[in-house]
PDB file of C-alpha atoms in Angstrom:
ATOM      1  CA  UNK V   1      33.293  18.706   7.659  1.00  0.00           C
ATOM      2  CA  UNK V   2      30.185  18.923   5.488  1.00  0.00           C
ATOM      3  CA  UNK V   3      26.942  18.766   7.400  1.00  0.00           C
ATOM      4  CA  UNK V   4      24.334  16.305   6.220  1.00  0.00           C
ATOM      5  CA  UNK V   5      21.245  17.881   4.797  1.00  0.00           C
ATOM      6  CA  UNK V   6      18.437  17.680   7.301  1.00  0.00           C
ATOM      7  CA  UNK V   7      15.324  15.873   6.195  1.00  0.00           C
ATOM      8  CA  UNK V   8      12.278  17.863   7.258  1.00  0.00           C
ATOM      9  CA  UNK V   9      10.069  15.939   9.626  1.00  0.00           C
ATOM     10  CA  UNK V  10       6.333  16.267   9.833  1.00  0.00           C
ATOM     11  CA  UNK V  11       3.569  15.180  12.125  1.00  0.00           C
ATOM     12  CA  UNK V  12       2.848  11.469  11.637  1.00  0.00           C
ATOM     13  CA  UNK V  13      -0.765  12.403  10.915  1.00  0.00           C
ATOM     14  CA  UNK V  14       0.308  13.471   7.427  1.00  0.00           C
ATOM     15  CA  UNK V  15       1.477   9.973   6.544  1.00  0.00           C
ATOM     16  CA  UNK V  16      -2.109   8.723   6.539  1.00  0.00           C
ATOM     17  CA  UNK V  17      -3.817  11.867   5.245  1.00  0.00           C
ATOM     18  CA  UNK V  18      -6.265  12.484   2.414  1.00  0.00           C
ATOM     19  CA  UNK V  19      -3.384  13.671   0.235  1.00  0.00           C
ATOM     20  CA  UNK V  20      -1.259  10.573   0.840  1.00  0.00           C
ATOM     21  CA  UNK V  21      -4.249   8.238   0.437  1.00  0.00           C
ATOM     22  CA  UNK V  22      -5.043   9.899  -2.888  1.00  0.00           C
ATOM     23  CA  UNK V  23      -1.476   9.212  -4.035  1.00  0.00           C
ATOM     24  CA  UNK V  24      -1.768   5.604  -2.912  1.00  0.00           C
ATOM     25  CA  UNK V  25      -5.065   5.186  -4.789  1.00  0.00           C
ATOM     26  CA  UNK V  26      -3.505   6.691  -7.914  1.00  0.00           C
ATOM     27  CA  UNK V  27      -0.948   3.884  -7.993  1.00  0.00           C
ATOM     28  CA  UNK V  28      -3.379   0.985  -7.621  1.00  0.00           C
ATOM     29  CA  UNK V  29      -4.188   0.066 -11.196  1.00  0.00           C
ATOM     30  CA  UNK V  30      -6.630  -2.806 -10.720  1.00  0.00           C
ATOM     31  CA  UNK V  31     -10.236  -2.142  -9.802  1.00  0.00           C
ATOM     32  CA  UNK V  32     -10.502  -5.560  -8.173  1.00  0.00           C
ATOM     33  CA  UNK V  33      -7.495  -4.736  -6.007  1.00  0.00           C
ATOM     34  CA  UNK V  34      -9.152  -1.472  -4.956  1.00  0.00           C
ATOM     35  CA  UNK V  35     -12.283  -3.363  -3.914  1.00  0.00           C
ATOM     36  CA  UNK V  36     -10.234  -6.000  -2.108  1.00  0.00           C
ATOM     37  CA  UNK V  37      -8.308  -3.276  -0.269  1.00  0.00           C
ATOM     38  CA  UNK V  38     -11.597  -1.725   0.833  1.00  0.00           C
ATOM     39  CA  UNK V  39     -12.727  -5.089   2.151  1.00  0.00           C
ATOM     40  CA  UNK V  40      -9.404  -5.668   3.943  1.00  0.00           C
ATOM     41  CA  UNK V  41      -9.864  -2.288   5.634  1.00  0.00           C
ATOM     42  CA  UNK V  42     -13.298  -3.431   6.873  1.00  0.00           C
ATOM     43  CA  UNK V  43     -15.248  -0.900   4.855  1.00  0.00           C
ATOM     44  CA  UNK V  44     -18.846  -2.173   4.736  1.00  0.00           C
ATOM     45  CA  UNK V  45     -19.688  -3.979   1.486  1.00  0.00           C
ATOM     46  CA  UNK V  46     -22.702  -1.725   0.968  1.00  0.00           C
ATOM     47  CA  UNK V  47     -20.432   1.329   1.026  1.00  0.00           C
ATOM     48  CA  UNK V  48     -18.009  -0.276  -1.440  1.00  0.00           C
ATOM     49  CA  UNK V  49     -20.880  -1.171  -3.760  1.00  0.00           C
ATOM     50  CA  UNK V  50     -22.440   2.298  -3.482  1.00  0.00           C
ATOM     51  CA  UNK V  51     -19.147   3.975  -4.471  1.00  0.00           C
ATOM     52  CA  UNK V  52     -18.568   1.426  -7.233  1.00  0.00           C
ATOM     53  CA  UNK V  53     -21.990   2.030  -8.780  1.00  0.00           C
ATOM     54  CA  UNK V  54     -21.871   5.819  -8.430  1.00  0.00           C
ATOM     55  CA  UNK V  55     -18.397   6.122  -9.956  1.00  0.00           C
ATOM     56  CA  UNK V  56     -18.286   3.286 -12.492  1.00  0.00           C
ATOM     57  CA  UNK V  57     -21.959   3.020 -13.432  1.00  0.00           C
ATOM     58  CA  UNK V  58     -24.187  -0.007 -13.721  1.00  0.00           C
ATOM     59  CA  UNK V  59     -21.514  -2.163 -15.387  1.00  0.00           C
ATOM     60  CA  UNK V  60     -19.112  -1.678 -12.497  1.00  0.00           C
ATOM     61  CA  UNK V  61     -15.478  -2.456 -13.184  1.00  0.00           C
ATOM     62  CA  UNK V  62     -16.086  -4.074 -16.569  1.00  0.00           C
ATOM     63  CA  UNK V  63     -15.825  -0.780 -18.453  1.00  0.00           C
ATOM     64  CA  UNK V  64     -14.115   1.309 -15.761  1.00  0.00           C
ATOM     65  CA  UNK V  65     -11.424   3.727 -16.871  1.00  0.00           C
ATOM     66  CA  UNK V  66      -8.157   4.229 -14.997  1.00  0.00           C
ATOM     67  CA  UNK V  67      -9.497   7.565 -13.759  1.00  0.00           C
ATOM     68  CA  UNK V  68     -12.615   5.860 -12.362  1.00  0.00           C
ATOM     69  CA  UNK V  69     -10.529   3.183 -10.630  1.00  0.00           C
ATOM     70  CA  UNK V  70      -8.399   5.939  -9.076  1.00  0.00           C
ATOM     71  CA  UNK V  71     -11.505   7.828  -7.930  1.00  0.00           C
ATOM     72  CA  UNK V  72     -13.004   4.654  -6.456  1.00  0.00           C
ATOM     73  CA  UNK V  73      -9.791   3.933  -4.552  1.00  0.00           C
ATOM     74  CA  UNK V  74      -9.523   7.505  -3.336  1.00  0.00           C
ATOM     75  CA  UNK V  75     -13.126   7.585  -2.124  1.00  0.00           C
ATOM     76  CA  UNK V  76     -12.816   4.247  -0.324  1.00  0.00           C
ATOM     77  CA  UNK V  77      -9.534   5.194   1.367  1.00  0.00           C
ATOM     78  CA  UNK V  78     -10.895   8.558   2.497  1.00  0.00           C
ATOM     79  CA  UNK V  79     -14.026   6.828   3.798  1.00  0.00           C
ATOM     80  CA  UNK V  80     -11.752   4.471   5.769  1.00  0.00           C
ATOM     81  CA  UNK V  81      -9.764   7.435   7.110  1.00  0.00           C
ATOM     82  CA  UNK V  82     -12.976   9.003   8.401  1.00  0.00           C
ATOM     83  CA  UNK V  83     -13.975   5.664   9.957  1.00  0.00           C
ATOM     84  CA  UNK V  84     -10.653   5.702  11.812  1.00  0.00           C
ATOM     85  CA  UNK V  85     -10.527   9.408  12.695  1.00  0.00           C
ATOM     86  CA  UNK V  86     -10.266   8.673  16.436  1.00  0.00           C
ATOM     87  CA  UNK V  87      -7.619   5.967  16.050  1.00  0.00           C
ATOM     88  CA  UNK V  88      -3.967   6.598  16.795  1.00  0.00           C
ATOM     89  CA  UNK V  89      -1.691   7.352  13.846  1.00  0.00           C
ATOM     90  CA  UNK V  90       0.355   4.223  14.530  1.00  0.00           C
ATOM     91  CA  UNK V  91      -2.766   2.039  14.366  1.00  0.00           C
ATOM     92  CA  UNK V  92      -3.886   3.609  11.078  1.00  0.00           C
ATOM     93  CA  UNK V  93      -0.452   3.124   9.518  1.00  0.00           C
ATOM     94  CA  UNK V  94      -0.361  -0.476  10.738  1.00  0.00           C
ATOM     95  CA  UNK V  95      -3.855  -1.307   9.449  1.00  0.00           C
ATOM     96  CA  UNK V  96      -3.138   0.293   6.090  1.00  0.00           C
ATOM     97  CA  UNK V  97       0.206  -1.462   5.573  1.00  0.00           C
ATOM     98  CA  UNK V  98      -1.272  -4.827   6.583  1.00  0.00           C
ATOM     99  CA  UNK V  99      -4.173  -4.406   4.145  1.00  0.00           C
ATOM    100  CA  UNK V 100      -1.803  -3.351   1.352  1.00  0.00           C
ATOM    101  CA  UNK V 101       0.393  -6.418   1.904  1.00  0.00           C
ATOM    102  CA  UNK V 102      -2.693  -8.679   1.927  1.00  0.00           C
ATOM    103  CA  UNK V 103      -3.609  -7.207  -1.466  1.00  0.00           C
ATOM    104  CA  UNK V 104      -0.118  -7.961  -2.863  1.00  0.00           C
ATOM    105  CA  UNK V 105       0.818  -4.268  -2.812  1.00  0.00           C
ATOM    106  CA  UNK V 106       4.016  -4.720  -0.814  1.00  0.00           C
ATOM    107  CA  UNK V 107       5.771  -1.848  -2.576  1.00  0.00           C
ATOM    108  CA  UNK V 108       3.112   0.644  -1.548  1.00  0.00           C
ATOM    109  CA  UNK V 109       3.057  -0.827   1.965  1.00  0.00           C
ATOM    110  CA  UNK V 110       6.829  -0.268   2.174  1.00  0.00           C
ATOM    111  CA  UNK V 111       6.370   3.374   1.178  1.00  0.00           C
ATOM    112  CA  UNK V 112       3.752   3.915   3.898  1.00  0.00           C
ATOM    113  CA  UNK V 113       5.883   2.201   6.535  1.00  0.00           C
ATOM    114  CA  UNK V 114       9.092   3.961   5.494  1.00  0.00           C
ATOM    115  CA  UNK V 115       7.464   7.383   5.572  1.00  0.00           C
ATOM    116  CA  UNK V 116       5.751   6.677   8.875  1.00  0.00           C
ATOM    117  CA  UNK V 117       9.041   5.630  10.482  1.00  0.00           C
ATOM    118  CA  UNK V 118      10.932   8.609   9.007  1.00  0.00           C
ATOM    119  CA  UNK V 119       8.072  11.047   9.685  1.00  0.00           C
ATOM    120  CA  UNK V 120       8.141  12.265   6.094  1.00  0.00           C
ATOM    121  CA  UNK V 121       5.230  12.891   3.776  1.00  0.00           C
ATOM    122  CA  UNK V 122       4.508  10.486   0.935  1.00  0.00           C
ATOM    123  CA  UNK V 123       5.451  11.881  -2.472  1.00  0.00           C
ATOM    124  CA  UNK V 124       4.599  10.773  -5.988  1.00  0.00           C
ATOM    125  CA  UNK V 125       8.288  10.148  -6.788  1.00  0.00           C
ATOM    126  CA  UNK V 126       8.516   7.339  -4.253  1.00  0.00           C
ATOM    127  CA  UNK V 127       6.200   5.150  -6.321  1.00  0.00           C
ATOM    128  CA  UNK V 128       8.666   5.064  -9.222  1.00  0.00           C
ATOM    129  CA  UNK V 129      10.731   2.450  -7.365  1.00  0.00           C
ATOM    130  CA  UNK V 130       7.852  -0.026  -7.402  1.00  0.00           C
ATOM    131  CA  UNK V 131       6.483   0.276 -10.925  1.00  0.00           C
TER     132      UNK V 131
END
């Protein structure tokens, strides 16, 4: 009998980590969606605007590059993670998946939920299914 290959498990904290949030931000292509996600995660509007202006300049999203949109998303998600540093991992995963679904990012929400349930780290390859 051939033994099934064991999938390495990790601490659930790694599912909603800076690394995984950076990967999530990388796969959100719309600047408006990034801002909406920040709002759905209850990041203060002044913080969202401050990051938007510092990263994208005075014209905001109008002339923003893909790299700037990614950086904006990454900064907002990491800010949210720091806001929630004392929350339980389950609550963070739940809040993040709910916000992603509300922003019509069901594919990314499925990745977060799947990895949380399987206790596996999010990888870049997983996003290929939803492009």
